[in-house]
Structures are given as structure tokens and as C-alpha cells.
CSV table of C-alpha atoms and ligand atoms in Angstrom, one decimal:
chain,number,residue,atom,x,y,z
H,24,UNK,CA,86.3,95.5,97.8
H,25,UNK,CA,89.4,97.4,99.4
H,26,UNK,CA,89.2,98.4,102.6
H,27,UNK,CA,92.6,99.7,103.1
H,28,UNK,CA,93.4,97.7,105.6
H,29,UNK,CA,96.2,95.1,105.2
H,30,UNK,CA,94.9,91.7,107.7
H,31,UNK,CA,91.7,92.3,105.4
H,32,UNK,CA,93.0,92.9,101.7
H,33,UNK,CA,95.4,90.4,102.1
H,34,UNK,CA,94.4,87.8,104.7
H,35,UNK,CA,90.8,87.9,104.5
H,36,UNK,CA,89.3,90.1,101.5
H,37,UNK,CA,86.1,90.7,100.7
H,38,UNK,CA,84.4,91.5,97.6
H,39,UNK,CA,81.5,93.9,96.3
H,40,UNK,CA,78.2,91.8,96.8
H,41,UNK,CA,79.3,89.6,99.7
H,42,UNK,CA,78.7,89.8,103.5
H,43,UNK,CA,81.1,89.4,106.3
H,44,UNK,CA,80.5,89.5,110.3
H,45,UNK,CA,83.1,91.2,113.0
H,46,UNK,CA,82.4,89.4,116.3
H,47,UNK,CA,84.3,90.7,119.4
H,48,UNK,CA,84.1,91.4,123.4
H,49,UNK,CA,83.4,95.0,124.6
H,50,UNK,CA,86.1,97.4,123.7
H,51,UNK,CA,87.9,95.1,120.9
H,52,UNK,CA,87.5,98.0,118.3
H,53,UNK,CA,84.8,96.6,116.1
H,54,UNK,CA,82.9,100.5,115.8
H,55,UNK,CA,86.5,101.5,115.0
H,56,UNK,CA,87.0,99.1,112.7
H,57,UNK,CA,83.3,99.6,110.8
H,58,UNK,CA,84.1,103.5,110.6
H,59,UNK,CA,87.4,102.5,109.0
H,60,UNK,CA,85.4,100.8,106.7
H,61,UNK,CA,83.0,102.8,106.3
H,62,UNK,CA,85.6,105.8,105.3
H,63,UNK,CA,88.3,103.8,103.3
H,64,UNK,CA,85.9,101.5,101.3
H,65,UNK,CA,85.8,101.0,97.5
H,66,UNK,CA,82.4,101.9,97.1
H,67,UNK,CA,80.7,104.6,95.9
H,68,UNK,CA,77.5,104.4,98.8
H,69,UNK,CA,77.8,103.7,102.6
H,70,UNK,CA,75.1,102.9,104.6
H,71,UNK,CA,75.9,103.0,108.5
H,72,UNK,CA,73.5,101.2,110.8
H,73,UNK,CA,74.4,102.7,114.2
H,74,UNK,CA,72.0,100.1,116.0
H,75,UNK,CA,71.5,100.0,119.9
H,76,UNK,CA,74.9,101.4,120.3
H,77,UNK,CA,75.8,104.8,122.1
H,78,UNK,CA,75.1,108.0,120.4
H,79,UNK,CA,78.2,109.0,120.9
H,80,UNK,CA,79.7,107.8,118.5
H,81,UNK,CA,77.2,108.7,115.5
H,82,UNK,CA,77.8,112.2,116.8
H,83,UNK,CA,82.1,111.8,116.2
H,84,UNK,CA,81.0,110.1,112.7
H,85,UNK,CA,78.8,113.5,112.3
H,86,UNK,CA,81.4,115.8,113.1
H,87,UNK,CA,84.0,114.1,111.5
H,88,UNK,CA,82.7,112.3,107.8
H,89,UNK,CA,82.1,116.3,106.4
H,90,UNK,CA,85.6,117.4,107.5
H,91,UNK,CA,87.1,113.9,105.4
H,92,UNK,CA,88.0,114.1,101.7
H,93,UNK,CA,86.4,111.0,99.8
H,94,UNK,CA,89.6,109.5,97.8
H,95,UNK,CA,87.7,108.7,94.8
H,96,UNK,CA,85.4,111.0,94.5
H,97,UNK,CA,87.4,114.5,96.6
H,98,UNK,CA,84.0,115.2,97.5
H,99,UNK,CA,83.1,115.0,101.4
H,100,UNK,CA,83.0,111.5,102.9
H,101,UNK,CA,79.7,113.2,104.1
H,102,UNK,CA,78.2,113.2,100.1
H,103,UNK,CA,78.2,109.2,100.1
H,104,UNK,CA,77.4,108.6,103.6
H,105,UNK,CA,74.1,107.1,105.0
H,106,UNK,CA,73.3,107.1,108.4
H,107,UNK,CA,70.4,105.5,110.1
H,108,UNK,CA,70.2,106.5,113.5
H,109,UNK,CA,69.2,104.3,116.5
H,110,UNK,CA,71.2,104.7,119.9
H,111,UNK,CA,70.6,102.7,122.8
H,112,UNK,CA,68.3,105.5,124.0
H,113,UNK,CA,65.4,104.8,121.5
H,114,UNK,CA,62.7,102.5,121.5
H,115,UNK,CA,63.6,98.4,120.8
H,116,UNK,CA,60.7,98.1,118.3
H,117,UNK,CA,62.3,100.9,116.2
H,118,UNK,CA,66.0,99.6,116.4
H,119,UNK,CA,64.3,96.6,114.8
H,120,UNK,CA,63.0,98.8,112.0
H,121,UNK,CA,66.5,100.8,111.5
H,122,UNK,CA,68.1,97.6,110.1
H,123,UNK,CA,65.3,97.1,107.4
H,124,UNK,CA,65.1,100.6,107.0
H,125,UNK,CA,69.0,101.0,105.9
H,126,UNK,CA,68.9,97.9,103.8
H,127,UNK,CA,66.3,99.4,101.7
H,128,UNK,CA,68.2,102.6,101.4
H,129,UNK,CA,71.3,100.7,100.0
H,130,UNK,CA,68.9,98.2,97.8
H,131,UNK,CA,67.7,101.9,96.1
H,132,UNK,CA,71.3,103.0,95.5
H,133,UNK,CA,72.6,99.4,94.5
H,134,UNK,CA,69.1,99.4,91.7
H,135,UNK,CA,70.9,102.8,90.2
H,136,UNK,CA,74.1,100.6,89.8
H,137,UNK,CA,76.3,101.8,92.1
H,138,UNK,CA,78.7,100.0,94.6
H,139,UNK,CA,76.9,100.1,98.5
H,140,UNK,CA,78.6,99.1,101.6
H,141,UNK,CA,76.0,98.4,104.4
H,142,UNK,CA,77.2,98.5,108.0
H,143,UNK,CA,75.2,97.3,110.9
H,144,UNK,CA,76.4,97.8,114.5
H,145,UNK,CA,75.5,96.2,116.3
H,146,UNK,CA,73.3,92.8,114.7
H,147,UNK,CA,73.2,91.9,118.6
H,148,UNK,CA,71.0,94.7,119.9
H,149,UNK,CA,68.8,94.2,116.8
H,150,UNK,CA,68.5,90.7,118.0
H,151,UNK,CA,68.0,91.8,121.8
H,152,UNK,CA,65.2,94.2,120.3
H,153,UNK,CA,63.4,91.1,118.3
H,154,UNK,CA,63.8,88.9,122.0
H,155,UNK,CA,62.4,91.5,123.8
H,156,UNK,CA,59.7,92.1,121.4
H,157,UNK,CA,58.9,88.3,120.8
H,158,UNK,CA,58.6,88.4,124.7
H,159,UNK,CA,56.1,91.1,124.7
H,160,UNK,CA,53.6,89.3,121.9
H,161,UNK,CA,53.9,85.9,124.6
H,162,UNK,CA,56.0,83.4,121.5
H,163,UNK,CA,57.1,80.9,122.2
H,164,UNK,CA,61.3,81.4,123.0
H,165,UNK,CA,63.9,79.4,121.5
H,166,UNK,CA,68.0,79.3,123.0
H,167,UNK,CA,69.0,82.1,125.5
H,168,UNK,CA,65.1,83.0,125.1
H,169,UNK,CA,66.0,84.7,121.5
H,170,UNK,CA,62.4,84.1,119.4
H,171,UNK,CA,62.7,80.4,117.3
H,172,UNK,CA,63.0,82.4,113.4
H,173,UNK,CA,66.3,84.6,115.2
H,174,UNK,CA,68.9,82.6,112.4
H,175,UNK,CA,66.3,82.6,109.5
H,176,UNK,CA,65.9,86.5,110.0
H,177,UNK,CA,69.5,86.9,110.2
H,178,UNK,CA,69.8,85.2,107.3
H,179,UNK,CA,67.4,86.5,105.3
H,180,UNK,CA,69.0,90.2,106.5
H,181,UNK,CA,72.6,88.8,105.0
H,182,UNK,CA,70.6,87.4,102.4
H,183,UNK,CA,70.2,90.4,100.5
H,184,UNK,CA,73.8,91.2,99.4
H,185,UNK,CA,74.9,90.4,96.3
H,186,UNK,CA,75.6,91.8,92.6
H,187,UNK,CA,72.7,92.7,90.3
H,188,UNK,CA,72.6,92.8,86.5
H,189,UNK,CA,70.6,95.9,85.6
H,190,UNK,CA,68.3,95.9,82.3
H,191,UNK,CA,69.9,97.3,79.2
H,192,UNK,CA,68.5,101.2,78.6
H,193,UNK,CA,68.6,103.0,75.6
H,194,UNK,CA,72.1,104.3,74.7
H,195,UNK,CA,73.5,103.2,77.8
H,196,UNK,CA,75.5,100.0,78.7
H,197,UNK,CA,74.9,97.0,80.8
H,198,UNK,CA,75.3,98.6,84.6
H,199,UNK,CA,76.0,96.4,87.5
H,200,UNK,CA,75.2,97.4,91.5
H,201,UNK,CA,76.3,95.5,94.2
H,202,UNK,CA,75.3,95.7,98.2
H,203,UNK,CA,78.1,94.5,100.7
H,204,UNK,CA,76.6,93.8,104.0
H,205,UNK,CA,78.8,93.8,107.2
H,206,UNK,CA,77.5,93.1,110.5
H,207,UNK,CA,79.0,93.3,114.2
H,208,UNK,CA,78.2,90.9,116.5
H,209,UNK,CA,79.0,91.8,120.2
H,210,UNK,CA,78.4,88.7,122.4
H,211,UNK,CA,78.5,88.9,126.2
H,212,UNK,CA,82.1,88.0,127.1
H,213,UNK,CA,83.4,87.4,123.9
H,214,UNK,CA,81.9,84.2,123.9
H,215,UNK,CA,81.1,82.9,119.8
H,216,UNK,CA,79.0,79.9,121.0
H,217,UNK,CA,76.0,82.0,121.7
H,218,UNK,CA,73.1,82.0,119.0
H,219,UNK,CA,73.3,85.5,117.4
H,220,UNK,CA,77.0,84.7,116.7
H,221,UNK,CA,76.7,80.9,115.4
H,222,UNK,CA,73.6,82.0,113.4
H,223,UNK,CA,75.1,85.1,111.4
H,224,UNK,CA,78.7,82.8,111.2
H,225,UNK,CA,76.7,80.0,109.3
H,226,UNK,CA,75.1,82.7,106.8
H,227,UNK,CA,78.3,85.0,105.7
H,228,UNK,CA,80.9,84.7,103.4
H,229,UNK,CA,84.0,86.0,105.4
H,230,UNK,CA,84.1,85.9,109.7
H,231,UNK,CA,86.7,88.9,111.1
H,232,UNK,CA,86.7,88.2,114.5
H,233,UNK,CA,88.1,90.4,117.0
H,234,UNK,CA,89.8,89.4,120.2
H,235,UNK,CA,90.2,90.4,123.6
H,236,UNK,CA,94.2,89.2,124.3
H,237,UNK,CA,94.8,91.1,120.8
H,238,UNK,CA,93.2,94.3,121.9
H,239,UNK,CA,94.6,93.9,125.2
H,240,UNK,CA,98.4,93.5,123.8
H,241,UNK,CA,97.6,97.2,121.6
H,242,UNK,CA,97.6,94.8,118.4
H,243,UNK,CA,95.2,96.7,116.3
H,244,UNK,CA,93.2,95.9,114.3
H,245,UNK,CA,92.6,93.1,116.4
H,246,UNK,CA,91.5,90.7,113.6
H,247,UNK,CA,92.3,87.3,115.1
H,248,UNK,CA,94.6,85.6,112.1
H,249,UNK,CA,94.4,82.5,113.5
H,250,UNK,CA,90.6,81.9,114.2
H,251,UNK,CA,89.0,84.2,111.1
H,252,UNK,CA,88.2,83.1,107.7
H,253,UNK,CA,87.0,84.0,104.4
H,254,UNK,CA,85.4,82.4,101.5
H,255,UNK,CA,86.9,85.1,99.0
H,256,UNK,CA,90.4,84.2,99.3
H,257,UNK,CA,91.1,82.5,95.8
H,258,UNK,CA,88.9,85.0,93.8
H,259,UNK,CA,90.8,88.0,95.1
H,260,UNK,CA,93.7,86.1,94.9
H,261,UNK,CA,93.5,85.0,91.3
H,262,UNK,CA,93.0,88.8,90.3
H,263,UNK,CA,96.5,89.7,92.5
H,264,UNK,CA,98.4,87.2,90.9
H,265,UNK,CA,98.9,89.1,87.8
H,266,UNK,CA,100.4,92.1,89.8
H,267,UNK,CA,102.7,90.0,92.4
H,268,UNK,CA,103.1,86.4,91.2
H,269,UNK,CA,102.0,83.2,93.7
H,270,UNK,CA,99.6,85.9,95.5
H,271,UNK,CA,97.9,83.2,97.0
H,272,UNK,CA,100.9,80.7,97.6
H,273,UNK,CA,102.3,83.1,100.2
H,274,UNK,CA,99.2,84.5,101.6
H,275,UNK,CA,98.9,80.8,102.3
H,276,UNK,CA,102.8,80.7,103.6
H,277,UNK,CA,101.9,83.5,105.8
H,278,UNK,CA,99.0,81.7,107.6
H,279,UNK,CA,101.1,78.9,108.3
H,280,UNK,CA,104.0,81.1,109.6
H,281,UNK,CA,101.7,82.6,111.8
H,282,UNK,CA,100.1,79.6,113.5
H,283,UNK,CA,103.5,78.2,113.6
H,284,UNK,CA,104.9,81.1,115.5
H,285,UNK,CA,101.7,80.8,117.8
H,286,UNK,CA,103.1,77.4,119.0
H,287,UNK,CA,106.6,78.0,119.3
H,288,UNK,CA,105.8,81.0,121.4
H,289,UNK,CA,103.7,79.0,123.7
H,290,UNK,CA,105.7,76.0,123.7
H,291,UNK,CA,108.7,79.2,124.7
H,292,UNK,CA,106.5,80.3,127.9
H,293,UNK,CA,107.0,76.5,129.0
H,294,UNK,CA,110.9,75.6,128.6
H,295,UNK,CA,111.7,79.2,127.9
H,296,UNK,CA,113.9,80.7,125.0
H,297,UNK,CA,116.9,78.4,125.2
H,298,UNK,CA,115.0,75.5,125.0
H,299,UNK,CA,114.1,76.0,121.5
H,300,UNK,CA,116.1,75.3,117.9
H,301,UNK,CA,117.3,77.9,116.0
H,302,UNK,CA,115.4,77.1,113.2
H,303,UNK,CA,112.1,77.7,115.5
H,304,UNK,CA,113.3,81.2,116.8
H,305,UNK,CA,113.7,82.3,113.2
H,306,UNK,CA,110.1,81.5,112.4
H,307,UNK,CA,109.0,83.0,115.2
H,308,UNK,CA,110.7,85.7,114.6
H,309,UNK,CA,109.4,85.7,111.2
H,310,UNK,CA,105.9,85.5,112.2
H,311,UNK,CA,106.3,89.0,114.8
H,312,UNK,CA,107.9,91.1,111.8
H,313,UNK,CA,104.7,90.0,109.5
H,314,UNK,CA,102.4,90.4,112.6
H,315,UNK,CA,104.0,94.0,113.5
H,316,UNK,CA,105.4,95.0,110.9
H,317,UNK,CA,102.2,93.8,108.0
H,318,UNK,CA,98.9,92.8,109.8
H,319,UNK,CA,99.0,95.5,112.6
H,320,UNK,CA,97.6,99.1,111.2
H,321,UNK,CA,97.1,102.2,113.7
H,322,UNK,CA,93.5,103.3,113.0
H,323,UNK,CA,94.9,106.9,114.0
H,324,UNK,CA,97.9,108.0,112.5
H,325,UNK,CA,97.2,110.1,108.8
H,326,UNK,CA,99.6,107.7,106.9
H,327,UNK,CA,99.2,104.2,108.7
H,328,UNK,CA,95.7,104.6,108.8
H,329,UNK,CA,95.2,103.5,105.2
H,330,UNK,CA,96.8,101.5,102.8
H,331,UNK,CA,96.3,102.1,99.2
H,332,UNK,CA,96.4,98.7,97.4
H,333,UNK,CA,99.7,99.3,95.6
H,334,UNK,CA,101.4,100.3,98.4
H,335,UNK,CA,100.5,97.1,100.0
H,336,UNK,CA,101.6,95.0,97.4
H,337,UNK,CA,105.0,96.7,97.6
H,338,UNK,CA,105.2,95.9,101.0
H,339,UNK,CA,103.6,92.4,100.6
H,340,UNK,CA,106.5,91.5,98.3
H,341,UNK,CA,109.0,92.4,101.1
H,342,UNK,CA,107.8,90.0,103.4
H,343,UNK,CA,108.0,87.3,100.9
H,344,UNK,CA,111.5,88.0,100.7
H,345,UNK,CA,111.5,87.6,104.6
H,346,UNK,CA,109.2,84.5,104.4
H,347,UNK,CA,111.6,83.0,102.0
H,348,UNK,CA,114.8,84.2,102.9
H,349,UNK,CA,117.6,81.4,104.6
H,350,UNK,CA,119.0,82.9,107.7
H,351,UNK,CA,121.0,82.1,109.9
H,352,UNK,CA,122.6,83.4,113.2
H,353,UNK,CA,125.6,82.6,115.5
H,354,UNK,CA,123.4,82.8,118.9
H,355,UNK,CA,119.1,83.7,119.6
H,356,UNK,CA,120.0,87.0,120.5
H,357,UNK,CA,121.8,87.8,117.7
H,358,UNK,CA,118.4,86.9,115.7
H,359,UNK,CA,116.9,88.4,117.9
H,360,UNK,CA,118.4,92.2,117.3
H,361,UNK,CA,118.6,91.3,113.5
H,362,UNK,CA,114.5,90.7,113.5
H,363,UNK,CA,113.8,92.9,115.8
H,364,UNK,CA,115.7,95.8,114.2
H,365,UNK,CA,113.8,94.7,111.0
H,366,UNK,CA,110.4,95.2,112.3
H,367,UNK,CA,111.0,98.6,113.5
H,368,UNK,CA,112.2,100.0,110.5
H,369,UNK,CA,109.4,98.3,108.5
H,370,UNK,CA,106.8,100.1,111.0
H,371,UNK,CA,108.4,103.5,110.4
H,372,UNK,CA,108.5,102.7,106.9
H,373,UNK,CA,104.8,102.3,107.0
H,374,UNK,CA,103.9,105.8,109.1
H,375,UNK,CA,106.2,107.4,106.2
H,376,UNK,CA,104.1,109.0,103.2
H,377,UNK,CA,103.7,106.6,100.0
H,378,UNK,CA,105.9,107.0,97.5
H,379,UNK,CA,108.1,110.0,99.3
H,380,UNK,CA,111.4,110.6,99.3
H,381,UNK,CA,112.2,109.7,102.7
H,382,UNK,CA,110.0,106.0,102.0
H,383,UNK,CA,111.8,105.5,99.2
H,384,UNK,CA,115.5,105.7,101.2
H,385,UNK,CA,113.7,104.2,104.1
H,386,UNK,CA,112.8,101.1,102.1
H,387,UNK,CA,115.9,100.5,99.6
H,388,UNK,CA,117.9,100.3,103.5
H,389,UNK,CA,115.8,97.4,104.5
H,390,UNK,CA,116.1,95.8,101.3
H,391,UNK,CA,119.9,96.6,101.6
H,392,UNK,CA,120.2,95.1,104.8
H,393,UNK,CA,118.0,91.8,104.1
H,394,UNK,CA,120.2,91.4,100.6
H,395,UNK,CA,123.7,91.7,103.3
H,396,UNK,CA,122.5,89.3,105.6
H,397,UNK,CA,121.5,87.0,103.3
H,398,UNK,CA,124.6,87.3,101.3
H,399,UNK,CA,126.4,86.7,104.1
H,400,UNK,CA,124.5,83.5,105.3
H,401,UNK,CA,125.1,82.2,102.3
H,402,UNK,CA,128.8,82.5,102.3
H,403,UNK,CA,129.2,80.5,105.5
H,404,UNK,CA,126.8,78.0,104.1
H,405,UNK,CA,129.2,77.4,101.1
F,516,ATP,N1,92.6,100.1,114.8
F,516,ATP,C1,92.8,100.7,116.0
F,516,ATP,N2,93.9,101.5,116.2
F,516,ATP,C2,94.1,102.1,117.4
F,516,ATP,N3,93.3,102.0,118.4
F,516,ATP,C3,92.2,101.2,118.3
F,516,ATP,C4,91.9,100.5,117.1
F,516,ATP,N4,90.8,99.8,117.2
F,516,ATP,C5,90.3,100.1,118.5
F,516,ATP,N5,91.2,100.9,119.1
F,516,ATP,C6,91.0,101.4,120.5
F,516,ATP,O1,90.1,100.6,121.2
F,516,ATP,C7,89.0,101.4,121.7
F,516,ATP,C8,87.7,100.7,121.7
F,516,ATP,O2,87.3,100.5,120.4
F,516,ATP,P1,85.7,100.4,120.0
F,516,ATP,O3,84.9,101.5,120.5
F,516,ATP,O4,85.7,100.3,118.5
F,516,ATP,O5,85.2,99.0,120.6
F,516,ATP,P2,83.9,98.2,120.4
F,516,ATP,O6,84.3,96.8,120.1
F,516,ATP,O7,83.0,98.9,119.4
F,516,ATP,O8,83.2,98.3,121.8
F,516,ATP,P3,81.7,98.1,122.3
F,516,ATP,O9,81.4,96.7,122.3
F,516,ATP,O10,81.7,98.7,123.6
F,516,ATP,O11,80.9,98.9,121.3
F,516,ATP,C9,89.1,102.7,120.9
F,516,ATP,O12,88.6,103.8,121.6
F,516,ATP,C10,90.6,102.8,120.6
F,516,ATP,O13,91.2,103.5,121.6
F,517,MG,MG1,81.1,99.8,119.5
């Protein structure tokens, strides 16, 4: 399933019938994330759960979903929209209902063979509303005093994702639906040890956490590369392989470059820049120009905001000329311009319209530039 958004096509995709969860502390951006979702997904259906959360919001998705343009379809965003509306205002026994109610919706449109996305925000007031109720009708509690079935209904609500094979009808061909079922989790402090969290984490198939120094820093989306996962990684990545070749090899590359930069730039806060090689400064530099310049998206701007998959891999098979590329550099700083420089021209590349004539100049300098240096570091080496 696209979503559009790079960190998720390309780090941690997901695919039509499977489930995923976005944990994250207040404010993290995990409603801005789910209407992202919900308006750049390859689906045909969307379900939105607004759940417990403020109304708000389900009033901006109102005003704003009939104004969009659907990219498949040019129809409203409005015409494949669902919403099942239950703000923090309304009764707890009825947000319990809203989540049941909106999976049957998107069962219905998945049994007509179409493509449903299911979104669910929050999963943590639903499971606030089934405490409070379980408290009401005297059960007996289990942890944090959530009732003792809390993970078997959570997974029984993840549970019902999946692909169906519909039965042959006359004249017409074998039809498939599919339901993808994403939840956010919101627990108190952004801590992931408590229940609702380590329940719905054992039951998905891919875990997008969200994190507080991320949002903090302005890196948005603030998908934590380093703590998320996804079971989908070598079934996407076996279908991207015939576009880009050794899709997955460098996804994996990038992973590593990442948690490798993570270190260097802590071990950097302790014996500051000088006390690292030269080698290590280039691959932390690396790591910020794939962090800024690839994972990080701006959920607001008209061009950034969205990235159609071909655009991506265009931009994907830049950094794995980056990734792969031997530099080197007389002095840090001197890196340090050369990278930095870099990753400000890849994130105006990205705020330029696909495919334009100013992105098409904009990216044949950076590939100019990369080809120079790299020329010339290979002249010294010989
Ligand atoms: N992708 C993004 N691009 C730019 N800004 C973002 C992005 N994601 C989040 N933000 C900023 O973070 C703010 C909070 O995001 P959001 O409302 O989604 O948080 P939340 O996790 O749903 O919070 P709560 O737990 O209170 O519901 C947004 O109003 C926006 O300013
Ligand atoms: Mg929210």
C-alpha cells in the first residue's frame, strides 16, 4: 500500500490486508500522520475512526476532505471517505461501539472487492472506554486496572485485516478486497511498556512509532527509524527490485547508516567533533543528508507533502549513490560544507514540482556535483 510517504514506502511499508500501529506522546503528530494516510493511500475506501479524540479535528477533516482531489479517482477525497464519529465529548460505551461499527463498514466495502484502509485514533481511549466500562459491571481488573480480555480484544480488532478471495460470478473475474487496519496508540508519557501498547505491538504486522525528541527537533514525520519495524520489508522489497536493483540491500545499508550515525553523534556530544576519524564524520554526515534530505517530509507544503512512488525511487537511487560514494576531505569542516550544502539542495529539490523543469536542472546539479567530488577523490587516491 503507498502511502506517499518516504520513512514508510521505503523503511517500513505496508501492504493491502495488513495492520500496523503508530504509538507516540501527546503532540508527536500521530492524527497528522493518520490524515496523511488517510488522504494519500492506495486504496479505494477509507474508513476514519475518530475515537475519544477532540472534535476538532473531525471538523478540519470535514472541511477539508471535499475541497481535496482524490489522485486516482479526481473525484473528492470526500466520495471515498468514511467517518465514524466519536469525540471525547460522547459517551465511553459508544466510543466502544464506533470501533466495531467502522470495521464493519470497511468489511462491507472490502466483500465488494475493493481496497479499505481502516484508521482508528485513538485504540487507547477505546481501551480507556472498555476499563471504565469493565469497572462499572464490578470484573475483575487486570494490569493498570484495564479488564483481563484488553489484548485478546485488541487482537481480535487487528485480527480482521487481511485479503479475501471473492466467489467467481457469472461473466465476471476472480475479485479480491482487502482491509488495512491502522491503529494509534497514545500512552501516557510516551511510555511503550504499558498494556494497550505491548498488547496491539505483539498483534501487528508493522510498529511506526513516533517520538517525542523527533517531534521536538521539527523532524517530521517523526517515525523513529531506529526503534520501528515492519514485517513487510522483503515482500515490498522483492516487488521494487525490478524497478531499482538491490532495493532491499540498501534499504538495509540505510538502517545501518542510520544507527551508525546515532552513535557517532552521541559518542560526538562526549569528546566533541575533533575527537572523531574522518571516516566517522562522513557517515555521520551521510546519515543527516538521508535523515533530512529522504526520511523527513513536511506534512504541509503542496509538493513535499506527497511522494508519488516514482518520484521516490528517483530520489532513492540518489542516496545510494551517496551511501556508496568514497569521499574524502582535507579537514571536518570542509565535509562538513560539502554535506551540508548537499542536503539543502536535495530538500529544495524535493519542495520542487515532479518532473518540472526547474527539478529536472535542480537534480542533474546535484548529480553534477556528487560526480566532481567523487572524481576528484579519486584522483588523489590514485
Ligand atoms: N508531518 C508533519 N509535518 C509538519 N508538522 C507536523 C507533522 N506532524 C505533526 N506536525 C505538527 O505537530 C502538531 C501535533 O500533531 P498531532 O495533532 O498529529 O499530534 P497527536 O500525536 O495526534 O497529539 P494528541 O496525542 O494530542 O492527539 C501538529 O499540529 C503540527 O504542527
Ligand atoms: Mg491526535
Amino acid at each position: 500500500m503507498d502511502t506517499g510517504l518516504r520513512i514508510i514506502d521505503t523503511q517500513f511499508p505496508l501492504v493491502k490486508g495488513g495492520t500496523f500501529c503508530s504509538p507516540g506522546p501527546f503532540g508527536a503528530g500521530k492524527t497528522v500522520l493518520q490524515h496523511h494516510l488517510s488522504k494519500y493511500s492506495s486504496v479505494d475506501i477509507v474508513v476514519i475512526v475518530a475515537c475519544g479524540e477532540r472534535a476538532g479535528e473531525v471538523v478540519e477533516v470535514l472541511e477539508t476532505f471535499p475541497e481535496l482531489i482524490d489522485q486516482k479517482t479526481g473525484l473528492s477525497l470526500m466520495e471515498r471517505t468514511v467517518m465514524i464519529c466519536n469525540t471525547s465529548s460522547m459517551p465511553v460505551a459508544a466510543r466502544e461501539a464506533s470501533v466495531y461499527m467502522g470495521t464493519s463498514i470497511a468489511e462491507y466495502y472490502r466483500q465488494m472487492g475493493l481496497d479499505v484502509l481502516l484508521l482508528a485514533d485513538s485504540t487507547s481511549r477505546w481501551a480507556q472506554a472498555m476499563r471504565e466500562m469493565s469497572g462499572r459491571l464490578e470484573e475483575i481488573p487486570g494490569e493498570e486496572a484495564f479488564p483481563a480480555y484488553l489484548a485478546s480484544r485488541i487482537a481480535a480488532f487487528y485480527e480482521r485485516a487481511g485479503v479475501i478471495e471473492l466467489k467467481e460470478t457469472a461473466g465476471e473475474k476472480k475479485k479480491t478486497g482487502s482491509l488495512v487496519i491502522g491503529g494509534t496508540v497514545s500512552p501516557a508519557g510516551g511510555n511503550f511498556e504499558e498494556p494497550v501498547t505491548q498488547a496491539t505491538l505483539s498483534v501487528v504486522g508493522a510498529f511506526l512509532a513516533l517520538s517525542r525528541e523527533r517531534s521536538d527537533a521539527r523532524r517530521y514525520p517523526a517515525i523513529d527509524p531506529l526503534i520501528s519495524w515492519t514485517k513487510y520489508q522483503e515482500v515490498v522489497g522483492s516487488s521494487l527490485e525490478k524497478k531499482l536493483p538491490q532495493w532491499t540491500h540498501f534499504v538495509q545499508m540505510a538502517k545501518s547508516m542510520l544507527v551508525a550515525g546515532d552513535e557517532i553523534a552521541k559518542r560526538m556530544e562526549v569528546v566533541g567533533e575533533e575527537g572523531i576519524s574522518m571516516q566517522d564524520i562522513i557517515t555521520y554526515l551521510k546519515s543527516e543528508v538521508y535523515e533530512i534530505g529522504y526520511l523527513q517530509q513536511n506534512a504541509f507544503d503542496k509538493e513535499d507533502a506527497f511522494c508519488p512512488l516514482p518520484r521516490q525511487i528517483d530520489l532513492f537511487a540518489l542516496m545510494q549513490k551517496i551511501f556508496s560514494g568514497d569521499f574524502s576531505f582535507k579537514s571536518h569542516d570542509d565535509a562538513r560544507v560539502f554535506f551540508l550544502d548537499l542536503q539543502n539542495r536535495i530538500k529544495n529539490l524535493n519542495y520542487l514540482p515532479y518532473q518540472s523543469e526547474k527539478y529536472t536542472k535542480a537534480l542533474e546539479a546535484i548529480q553534477a556535483i556528487l560526480k566532481e567530488h567523487l572524481e576528484q577523490c579519486l584522483e588523489a587516491h590514485v
